[in-house]
Coordinates of C-alpha atoms and ligand atoms in Angstrom, one line a residue:
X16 CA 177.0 51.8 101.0
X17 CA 177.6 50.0 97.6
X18 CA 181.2 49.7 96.7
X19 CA 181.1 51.7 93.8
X20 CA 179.8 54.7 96.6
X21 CA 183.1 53.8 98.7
X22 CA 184.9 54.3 95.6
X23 CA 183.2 58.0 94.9
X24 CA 184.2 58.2 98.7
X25 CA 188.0 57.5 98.5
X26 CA 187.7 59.6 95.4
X27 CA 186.4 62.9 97.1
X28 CA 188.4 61.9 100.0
X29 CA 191.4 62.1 98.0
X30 CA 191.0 65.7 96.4
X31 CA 189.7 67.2 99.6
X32 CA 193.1 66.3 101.3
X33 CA 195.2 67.2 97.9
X34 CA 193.0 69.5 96.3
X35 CA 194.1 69.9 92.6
X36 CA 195.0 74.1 90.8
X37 CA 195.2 75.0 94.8
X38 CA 196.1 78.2 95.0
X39 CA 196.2 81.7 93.7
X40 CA 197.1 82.6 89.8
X41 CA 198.6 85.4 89.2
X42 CA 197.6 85.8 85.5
X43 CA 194.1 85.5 86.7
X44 CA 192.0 87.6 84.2
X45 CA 188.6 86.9 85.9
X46 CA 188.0 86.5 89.4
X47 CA 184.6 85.0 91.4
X48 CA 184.0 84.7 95.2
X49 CA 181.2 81.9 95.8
X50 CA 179.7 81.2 99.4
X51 CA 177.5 78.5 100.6
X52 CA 175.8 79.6 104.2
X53 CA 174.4 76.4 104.9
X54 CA 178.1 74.4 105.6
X55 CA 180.2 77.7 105.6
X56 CA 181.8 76.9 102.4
X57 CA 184.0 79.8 100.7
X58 CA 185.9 79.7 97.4
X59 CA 187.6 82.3 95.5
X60 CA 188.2 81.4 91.3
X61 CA 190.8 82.4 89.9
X62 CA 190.4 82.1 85.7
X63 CA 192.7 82.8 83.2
X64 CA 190.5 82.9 79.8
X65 CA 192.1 83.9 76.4
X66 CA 189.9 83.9 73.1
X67 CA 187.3 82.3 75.1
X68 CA 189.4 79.3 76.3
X69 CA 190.3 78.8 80.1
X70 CA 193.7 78.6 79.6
X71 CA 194.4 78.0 83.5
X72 CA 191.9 77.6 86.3
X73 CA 192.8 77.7 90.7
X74 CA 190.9 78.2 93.2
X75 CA 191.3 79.4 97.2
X76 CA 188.7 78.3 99.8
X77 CA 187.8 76.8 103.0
X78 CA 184.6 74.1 103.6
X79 CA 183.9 70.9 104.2
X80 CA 185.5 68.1 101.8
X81 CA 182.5 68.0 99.2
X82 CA 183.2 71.5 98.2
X83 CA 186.7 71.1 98.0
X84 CA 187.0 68.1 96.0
X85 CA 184.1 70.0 94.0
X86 CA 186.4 72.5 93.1
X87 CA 189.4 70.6 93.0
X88 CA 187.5 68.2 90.3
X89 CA 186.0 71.3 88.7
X90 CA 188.8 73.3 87.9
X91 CA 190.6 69.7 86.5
X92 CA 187.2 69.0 84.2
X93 CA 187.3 72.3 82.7
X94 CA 191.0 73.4 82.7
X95 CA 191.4 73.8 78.9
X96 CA 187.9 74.2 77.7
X97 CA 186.6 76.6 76.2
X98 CA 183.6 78.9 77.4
X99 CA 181.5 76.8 75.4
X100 CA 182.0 73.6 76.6
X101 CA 182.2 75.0 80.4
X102 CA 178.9 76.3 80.4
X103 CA 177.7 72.6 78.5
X104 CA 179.3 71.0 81.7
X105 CA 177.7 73.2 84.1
X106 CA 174.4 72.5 82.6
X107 CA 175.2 68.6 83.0
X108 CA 176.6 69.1 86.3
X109 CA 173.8 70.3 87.8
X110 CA 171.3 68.2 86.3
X111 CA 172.8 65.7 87.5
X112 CA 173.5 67.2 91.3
X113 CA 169.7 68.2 91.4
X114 CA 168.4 65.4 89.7
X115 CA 165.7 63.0 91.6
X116 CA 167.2 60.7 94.2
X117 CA 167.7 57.1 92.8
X118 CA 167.2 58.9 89.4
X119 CA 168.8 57.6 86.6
X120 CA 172.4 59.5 85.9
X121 CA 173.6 60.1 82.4
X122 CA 177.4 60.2 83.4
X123 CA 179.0 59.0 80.3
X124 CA 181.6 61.6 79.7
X125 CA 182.0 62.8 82.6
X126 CA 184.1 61.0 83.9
X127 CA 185.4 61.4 87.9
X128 CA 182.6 64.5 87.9
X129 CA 180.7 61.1 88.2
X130 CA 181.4 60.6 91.7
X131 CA 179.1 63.4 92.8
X132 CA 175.9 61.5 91.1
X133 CA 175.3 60.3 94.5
X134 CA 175.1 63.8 96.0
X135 CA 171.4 63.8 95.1
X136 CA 169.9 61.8 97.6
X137 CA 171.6 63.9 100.5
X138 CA 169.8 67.6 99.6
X139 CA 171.9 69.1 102.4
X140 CA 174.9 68.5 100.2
X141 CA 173.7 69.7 97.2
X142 CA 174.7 73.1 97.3
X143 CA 178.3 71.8 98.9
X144 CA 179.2 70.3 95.9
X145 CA 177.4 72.2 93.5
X146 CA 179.2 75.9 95.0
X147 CA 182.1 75.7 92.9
X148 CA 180.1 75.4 89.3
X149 CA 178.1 78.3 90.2
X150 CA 181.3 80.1 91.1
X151 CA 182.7 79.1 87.7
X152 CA 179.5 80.5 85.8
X153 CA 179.6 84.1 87.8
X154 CA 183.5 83.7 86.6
X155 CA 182.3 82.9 83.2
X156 CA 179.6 85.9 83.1
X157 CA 182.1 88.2 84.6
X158 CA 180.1 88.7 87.6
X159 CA 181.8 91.1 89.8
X160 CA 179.2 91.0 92.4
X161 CA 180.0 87.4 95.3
X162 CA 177.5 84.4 94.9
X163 CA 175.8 82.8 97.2
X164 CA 173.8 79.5 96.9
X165 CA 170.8 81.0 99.1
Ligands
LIG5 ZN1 179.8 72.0 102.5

């Protein structure tokens, strides 16, 4: 492990135990359920989006501390966007979550979404981290219907 890995670490470390926009919102205007079988990872998003900006963005779930920190992360990168620009993100996001191990990472401007660039080389974890962006696109899409990352 290369320091800048133990940094990504403390990083995803940090959100899983204080996960950021924890909770329900009532004003919620669009809601998504996302579910990763592999690790047992749930989420519920809760979005409040007015003239296509996410005015407020939280989140509910249970899994391991990838997906948490995902979403935690997540909701803080695109917490003021607008539908636009979230669905720019996504694209980058996962890009850069399926991209080929030891690949090279465009992560300028992305700041801490950053730390999961070194998802990549553990495929296992892929869908961990990558759980709550497909939750935010269903959310985005006003899918009623719960994804799944099988
Ligand atoms: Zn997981």
């Amino acid at each position: 492990m290369s320091d800048l890995s133990e940094l990504y670490q403390q990083v995803i470390l940090d959100h899983n135990k204080r996960p950021r926009n924890f909770g329900r919102l009532e004003q919620a205007n669009r809601r998504s359920q996302g579910h990763n079988p592999l690790c047992g990872d749930q989420m519920t998003l809760y979005m409040h989006l007015e003239d296509e900006v996410i005015k407020n963005i939280s989140f509910q779930g249970s899994g391991c501390a990838i997906s948490k920190a995902s979403a935690s992360i997540m909701t803080e990168s695109v917490k003021g966007k607008t539908k636009g620009e979230a669905e720019a993100l996504f694209e980058r996001v996962h890009k850069m979550l399926t991209g080929e191990p030891g690949g090279k990472v465009d992560s300028q401007g992305l700041g801490k979404l950053a730390v999961f660039s070194g998802v990549c080389e553990f495929p296992a974890r892929v869908k961990c981290a990558s759980l709550a962006w497909h939750t935010l696109r269903a959310a985005l899409e006003a899918k009623n219907e719960p994804i799944s990352t099988e």
